[in-house]
Amino acid sequence: MSLDERLLRVARTWGHGPRAERVVAGFSRLGEHAGVWLAIGAAGYALDGAKRPQWRRATGTVAGVYALNTLVKLAVRRRRPELPGLLPLTSTPTRLSFPSAHATTSFAGALCYTRLGLPVAPLYMLAAGLAGSRLYLGVHYPSDVLAGALLGTAVAARR
């Protein structure tokens, strides 16, 4: 078993119970298709007239990094994890795993929006929580999440 699989097995078995699994699955849905990050960007655009162009660009970066993530997934074509005896705890839009779109959009969104003045700690806690939820739910390998976080950060840093 690879290190990636061993780490995933720990994440997939530690701290689990029916209630915790429901809560984490519900929380993880916030990150589907970059939803929470696009909503934060739309709210910033609507509420911060002085920085409206910057909010549009930041939100566009989040949307763009989601599209880039999809292209990388199609190029790499890594299958989602299949751990014997441990089924995934949520559905996914595709069977492709690398990189994690939750991690990519979360870390891009956190960087873009902190640059616009939103508080660092809550945004990065949200980003880390959404990325980590994918391990807990068994739908990504740790390397998928790490690659997504690095991809999102790298793209956002260049904007």
XYZ file of N, CA and C in Angstrom:
477
model
N 0.851 -1.173 0.000
C 0.000 0.000 0.000
C 0.901 1.242 0.000
N 0.611 2.185 -0.871
C 1.411 3.406 -0.979
C 1.171 4.323 0.218
N 2.070 5.285 0.402
C 1.893 6.272 1.465
C 0.578 7.023 1.278
N 0.260 7.378 0.031
C -1.002 8.058 -0.282
C -2.197 7.242 0.221
N -2.179 5.946 -0.046
C -3.276 5.076 0.391
C -3.311 4.911 1.911
N -2.138 4.820 2.525
C -2.102 4.679 3.989
C -2.651 5.932 4.667
N -2.248 7.105 4.177
C -2.749 8.356 4.755
C -4.257 8.495 4.534
N -4.704 8.117 3.351
C -6.139 8.176 3.068
C -6.902 7.231 3.993
N -6.381 6.057 4.227
C -7.049 5.096 5.112
C -7.190 5.682 6.522
N -6.178 6.376 6.998
C -6.267 7.021 8.318
C -7.371 8.076 8.301
N -7.352 8.928 7.278
C -8.373 9.990 7.183
C -9.769 9.404 7.046
N -9.865 8.297 6.378
C -11.169 7.683 6.104
C -11.717 6.892 7.289
N -10.861 6.603 8.293
C -11.312 5.801 9.430
C -11.246 6.530 10.765
N -10.448 7.559 10.898
C -10.280 8.249 12.178
C -11.381 9.289 12.378
N -12.007 9.280 13.563
C -13.012 10.281 13.902
C -14.325 10.136 13.160
N -14.646 8.937 12.759
C -15.869 8.718 11.990
C -17.006 8.219 12.864
N -18.178 8.572 12.472
C -19.424 8.127 13.078
C -20.527 8.651 12.184
N -21.722 8.126 12.295
C -22.804 8.546 11.395
C -23.060 10.050 11.406
N -23.105 10.653 12.584
C -23.390 12.087 12.661
C -22.241 12.899 12.056
N -21.010 12.576 12.417
C -19.850 13.301 11.890
C -19.786 13.184 10.373
N -20.068 12.009 9.865
C -20.034 11.808 8.412
C -21.091 12.648 7.705
N -22.273 12.750 8.276
C -23.323 13.602 7.685
C -22.911 15.068 7.703
N -22.355 15.507 8.827
C -21.940 16.911 8.957
C -20.839 17.232 7.952
N -19.835 16.386 7.869
C -18.724 16.642 6.947
C -19.208 16.584 5.497
N -20.060 15.655 5.167
C -20.587 15.577 3.797
C -21.373 16.841 3.451
N -22.180 17.322 4.378
C -22.927 18.565 4.144
C -22.009 19.755 3.986
N -21.011 19.853 4.850
C -20.033 20.937 4.772
C -19.288 20.881 3.438
N -18.888 19.697 3.032
C -18.114 19.539 1.799
C -18.891 20.002 0.567
N -20.208 19.874 0.624
C -21.030 20.323 -0.517
C -20.896 21.819 -0.782
N -20.486 22.593 0.228
C -20.259 24.027 0.014
C -19.209 24.274 -1.069
N -18.277 23.357 -1.185
C -17.193 23.523 -2.153
C -17.472 22.974 -3.534
N -18.598 22.313 -3.717
C -18.910 21.752 -5.036
C -18.942 22.843 -6.098
N -18.212 22.608 -7.173
C -18.158 23.538 -8.303
C -17.767 24.955 -7.850
N -16.960 25.026 -6.789
C -16.468 26.304 -6.245
C -17.583 27.174 -5.687
N -18.723 26.588 -5.392
C -19.910 27.342 -5.010
C -19.715 28.370 -3.925
N -19.153 27.991 -2.789
C -19.012 28.944 -1.692
C -18.049 30.065 -2.065
N -17.020 29.734 -2.850
C -16.025 30.745 -3.236
C -16.599 31.725 -4.255
N -17.412 31.225 -5.152
C -18.076 32.126 -6.108
C -19.100 33.001 -5.389
N -19.772 32.448 -4.387
C -20.742 33.229 -3.615
C -20.048 34.337 -2.821
N -18.891 34.031 -2.229
C -18.141 35.055 -1.507
C -17.733 36.168 -2.473
N -17.266 35.776 -3.644
C -16.874 36.772 -4.642
C -18.044 37.620 -5.107
N -19.181 37.004 -5.319
C -20.375 37.748 -5.747
C -20.826 38.712 -4.660
N -20.749 38.274 -3.400
C -21.121 39.162 -2.294
C -20.164 40.343 -2.208
N -18.876 40.078 -2.354
C -17.900 41.157 -2.338
C -18.142 42.144 -3.463
N -18.439 41.622 -4.632
C -18.726 42.474 -5.794
C -19.951 43.342 -5.530
N -20.970 42.758 -4.944
C -22.215 43.486 -4.692
C -22.081 44.508 -3.566
N -21.282 44.197 -2.564
C -21.235 45.025 -1.357
C -20.078 46.018 -1.304
N -19.060 45.800 -2.093
C -17.858 46.642 -2.019
C -17.666 47.383 -3.338
N -18.490 48.399 -3.530
C -18.465 49.150 -4.782
C -17.114 49.743 -5.108
N -16.356 50.140 -4.092
C -15.045 50.749 -4.328
C -14.050 49.770 -4.951
N -14.222 48.477 -4.671
C -13.295 47.463 -5.188
C -13.977 46.524 -6.186
N -15.062 46.972 -6.767
C -15.828 46.100 -7.657
C -14.965 45.472 -8.769
N -14.093 46.220 -9.447
C -13.261 45.580 -10.484
C -12.333 44.499 -9.917
N -11.801 44.730 -8.720
C -10.926 43.729 -8.110
C -11.708 42.478 -7.712
N -12.936 42.675 -7.238
C -13.780 41.529 -6.891
C -14.130 40.724 -8.143
N -14.410 41.421 -9.238
C -14.727 40.712 -10.490
C -13.526 39.875 -10.931
N -12.346 40.466 -10.855
C -11.135 39.742 -11.261
C -10.873 38.552 -10.338
N -11.015 38.760 -9.035
C -10.771 37.672 -8.074
C -11.763 36.526 -8.280
N -13.023 36.866 -8.467
C -14.048 35.841 -8.691
C -13.805 35.144 -10.018
N -13.374 35.894 -11.008
C -13.006 35.293 -12.297
C -11.832 34.342 -12.165
N -10.901 34.676 -11.290
C -9.766 33.779 -11.043
C -10.245 32.463 -10.458
N -11.167 32.526 -9.498
C -11.709 31.298 -8.906
C -12.416 30.469 -9.975
N -13.228 31.111 -10.803
C -13.926 30.381 -11.871
C -12.916 29.808 -12.865
N -11.914 30.584 -13.189
C -10.900 30.123 -14.140
C -10.076 28.965 -13.619
N -9.749 28.990 -12.334
C -8.966 27.909 -11.765
C -9.799 26.626 -11.686
N -11.106 26.777 -11.519
C -11.988 25.602 -11.569
C -11.954 24.973 -12.969
N -12.013 25.805 -13.990
C -11.932 25.295 -15.367
C -10.572 24.649 -15.626
N -9.505 25.282 -15.171
C -8.167 24.718 -15.332
C -8.063 23.374 -14.631
N -8.592 23.282 -13.431
C -8.585 22.027 -12.692
C -9.270 20.921 -13.494
N -10.385 21.256 -14.114
C -11.113 20.273 -14.925
C -10.254 19.797 -16.088
N -9.550 20.716 -16.740
C -8.668 20.337 -17.852
C -7.530 19.440 -17.382
N -6.952 19.745 -16.220
C -5.880 18.909 -15.684
C -6.422 17.517 -15.356
N -7.607 17.448 -14.765
C -8.210 16.141 -14.473
C -8.381 15.314 -15.742
N -8.850 15.962 -16.793
C -9.062 15.247 -18.064
C -7.743 14.788 -18.675
N -6.687 15.552 -18.476
C -5.374 15.175 -19.012
C -4.740 14.050 -18.192
N -4.830 14.132 -16.880
C -4.183 13.152 -16.000
C -4.990 11.858 -15.916
N -6.298 11.975 -15.770
C -7.220 10.843 -15.731
C -6.971 9.864 -14.569
N -6.557 10.364 -13.435
C -6.379 9.512 -12.263
C -7.751 9.169 -11.684
N -7.962 7.893 -11.433
C -9.232 7.421 -10.874
C -9.310 7.743 -9.384
N -10.517 7.931 -8.909
C -10.731 8.186 -7.484
C -10.320 6.964 -6.670
N -10.021 7.184 -5.405
C -9.575 6.070 -4.556
C -10.644 4.993 -4.400
N -10.164 3.777 -4.283
C -11.031 2.637 -3.973
C -10.331 1.837 -2.895
N -10.708 2.098 -1.654
C -10.115 1.375 -0.538
C -10.985 0.167 -0.200
N -10.388 -1.020 -0.161
C -11.166 -2.214 0.173
C -11.881 -2.054 1.509
N -13.193 -2.283 1.499
C -14.002 -2.224 2.701
C -14.409 -0.827 3.141
N -13.985 0.197 2.392
C -14.314 1.575 2.761
C -14.860 2.319 1.546
N -16.154 2.314 1.423
C -16.776 3.024 0.308
C -16.689 4.526 0.523
N -16.666 5.314 -0.564
C -16.717 6.776 -0.417
C -18.010 7.184 0.282
N -17.962 8.280 1.021
C -19.107 8.723 1.805
C -19.915 9.823 1.136
N -19.609 10.139 -0.100
C -20.359 11.138 -0.852
C -20.221 10.832 -2.333
N -21.125 11.356 -3.108
C -21.018 11.192 -4.562
C -20.103 12.283 -5.114
N -19.644 12.078 -6.322
C -18.776 13.050 -6.983
C -19.260 13.252 -8.412
N -18.994 14.441 -8.976
C -19.469 14.700 -10.332
C -18.754 13.872 -11.399
N -17.510 13.449 -11.117
C -16.769 12.614 -12.067
C -16.038 11.523 -11.305
N -15.466 10.611 -12.045
C -14.646 9.557 -11.441
C -13.174 9.949 -11.414
N -12.882 11.171 -11.820
C -11.497 11.632 -11.889
C -11.106 12.335 -10.600
N -9.856 12.155 -10.191
C -9.451 12.537 -8.855
C -8.376 13.621 -8.781
N -7.468 13.680 -9.732
C -6.285 14.549 -9.614
C -6.356 15.718 -10.558
N -6.250 16.925 -10.002
C -6.181 17.340 -8.603
C -7.574 17.593 -8.039
N -7.632 17.795 -6.741
C -8.912 18.072 -6.083
C -9.395 19.473 -6.436
N -10.576 19.564 -7.019
C -11.146 20.881 -7.350
C -11.520 21.637 -6.080
N -11.945 20.925 -5.045
C -12.239 21.601 -3.776
C -10.989 22.326 -3.271
N -9.855 21.637 -3.305
C -8.615 22.247 -2.818
C -8.158 23.368 -3.744
N -8.233 23.140 -5.050
C -7.782 24.149 -6.010
C -8.554 25.449 -5.854
N -9.869 25.364 -5.880
C -10.680 26.582 -5.803
C -10.634 27.198 -4.411
N -10.511 26.374 -3.396
C -10.478 26.897 -2.028
C -9.225 27.720 -1.775
N -8.082 27.207 -2.173
C -6.855 27.945 -1.900
C -6.703 29.144 -2.841
N -7.223 29.047 -4.041
C -7.248 30.224 -4.922
C -8.170 31.289 -4.338
N -9.356 30.882 -3.912
C -10.305 31.828 -3.331
C -9.771 32.471 -2.067
N -9.169 31.678 -1.197
C -8.631 32.230 0.049
C -7.577 33.290 -0.238
N -6.673 33.012 -1.157
C -5.631 33.993 -1.478
C -6.216 35.232 -2.151
N -7.057 35.040 -3.137
C -7.651 36.182 -3.848
C -8.436 37.084 -2.908
N -9.232 36.505 -2.043
C -10.128 37.305 -1.213
C -9.423 37.925 -0.004
N -8.365 37.290 0.490
C -7.609 37.953 1.558
C -6.884 39.176 1.001
N -6.486 39.126 -0.230
C -5.862 40.298 -0.857
C -6.835 41.477 -0.954
N -8.115 41.188 -0.929
C -9.128 42.243 -0.996
C -9.580 42.697 0.390
N -8.931 42.185 1.410
C -9.193 42.672 2.757
C -9.998 41.769 3.665
N -10.443 40.618 3.163
C -11.163 39.698 4.049
C -10.158 39.047 5.003
N -10.602 38.646 6.182
C -9.672 38.105 7.184
C -9.039 36.781 6.756
N -7.746 36.692 6.979
C -6.953 35.540 6.533
C -7.386 34.242 7.216
N -7.415 34.237 8.535
C -7.642 32.984 9.274
C -8.954 32.298 8.894
N -10.093 32.986 8.883
C -11.330 32.277 8.534
C -11.322 31.727 7.104
N -10.754 32.477 6.173
C -10.753 31.989 4.784
C -9.859 30.766 4.624
N -8.687 30.789 5.251
C -7.806 29.625 5.130
C -8.309 28.444 5.955
N -9.027 28.708 7.043
C -9.661 27.604 7.779
C -10.747 26.956 6.916
N -11.523 27.782 6.217
C -12.536 27.256 5.311
C -11.879 26.449 4.198
N -10.812 27.002 3.619
C -10.109 26.307 2.537
C -9.558 24.959 3.004
N -8.884 24.963 4.143
C -8.313 23.717 4.666
C -9.410 22.721 5.030
N -10.499 23.214 5.605
C -11.609 22.329 5.967
C -12.239 21.679 4.749
N -12.469 22.466 3.704
C -13.070 21.903 2.491
C -12.124 20.913 1.827
N -10.850 21.257 1.766
C -9.877 20.336 1.163
C -9.791 19.050 1.983
N -9.689 19.184 3.296
C -9.589 18.010 4.158
C -10.837 17.147 4.156
N -11.980 17.769 3.924
C -13.228 16.996 3.899
C -13.206 15.935 2.811
N -12.469 16.200 1.751
C -12.427 15.246 0.640
C -11.670 13.977 1.029
N -10.702 14.116 1.926
C -9.990 12.942 2.445
C -10.888 12.174 3.407
N -11.511 12.901 4.318
C -12.401 12.299 5.304
C -13.499 11.487 4.614
N -14.009 12.026 3.514
C -15.092 11.363 2.783
C -14.590 10.269 1.842
N -13.286 10.167 1.680
C -12.696 9.091 0.888
C -12.778 9.265 -0.617
N -12.870 10.501 -1.093
C -13.019 10.715 -2.534
C -11.768 11.288 -3.201
N -10.719 11.544 -2.419
C -9.447 12.020 -2.961
C -8.300 11.420 -2.175
N -7.191 11.226 -2.858
C -5.939 10.883 -2.206
C -5.333 12.164 -1.619
N -4.487 12.042 -0.594
C -3.810 13.237 -0.075
C -3.028 13.994 -1.159
N -2.410 13.282 -2.082
C -1.652 13.974 -3.142
C -2.576 14.767 -4.070
N -3.814 14.344 -4.244
C -4.793 15.116 -5.025
C -5.064 16.456 -4.355
N -5.226 16.404 -3.031
C -5.541 17.602 -2.259
C -4.335 18.539 -2.239
N -3.149 17.988 -2.011
C -1.940 18.808 -2.003
C -1.719 19.464 -3.364
N -1.866 18.695 -4.425
C -1.687 19.254 -5.774
C -2.715 20.344 -6.049
N -3.952 20.135 -5.625
C -4.984 21.147 -5.822
C -4.670 22.422 -5.066
N -4.234 22.288 -3.812
C -3.887 23.467 -3.014
C -2.738 24.236 -3.659
N -1.737 23.520 -4.149
C -0.604 24.170 -4.803
C -1.019 24.832 -6.118
N -1.843 24.157 -6.902
C -2.308 24.712 -8.169
C -3.119 25.989 -7.932
N -4.067 25.927 -7.024
C -4.896 27.097 -6.736
C -4.079 28.267 -6.225
N -3.138 27.994 -5.340
C -2.292 29.046 -4.795
C -1.405 29.643 -5.883
N -0.821 28.781 -6.713
C 0.079 29.273 -7.761
C -0.648 30.169 -8.766
N -1.822 29.747 -9.172
C -2.581 30.557 -10.147
C -3.002 31.868 -9.500
N -3.522 31.824 -8.289
C -3.972 33.052 -7.624
C -2.802 34.005 -7.353
N -1.652 33.467 -7.062
C -0.484 34.302 -6.765
C -0.050 35.099 -7.988
N -0.318 34.595 -9.158
C 0.084 35.269 -10.404
C -0.942 36.297 -10.871
N -2.088 36.371 -10.218
C -3.154 37.287 -10.643
C -2.998 38.627 -9.992
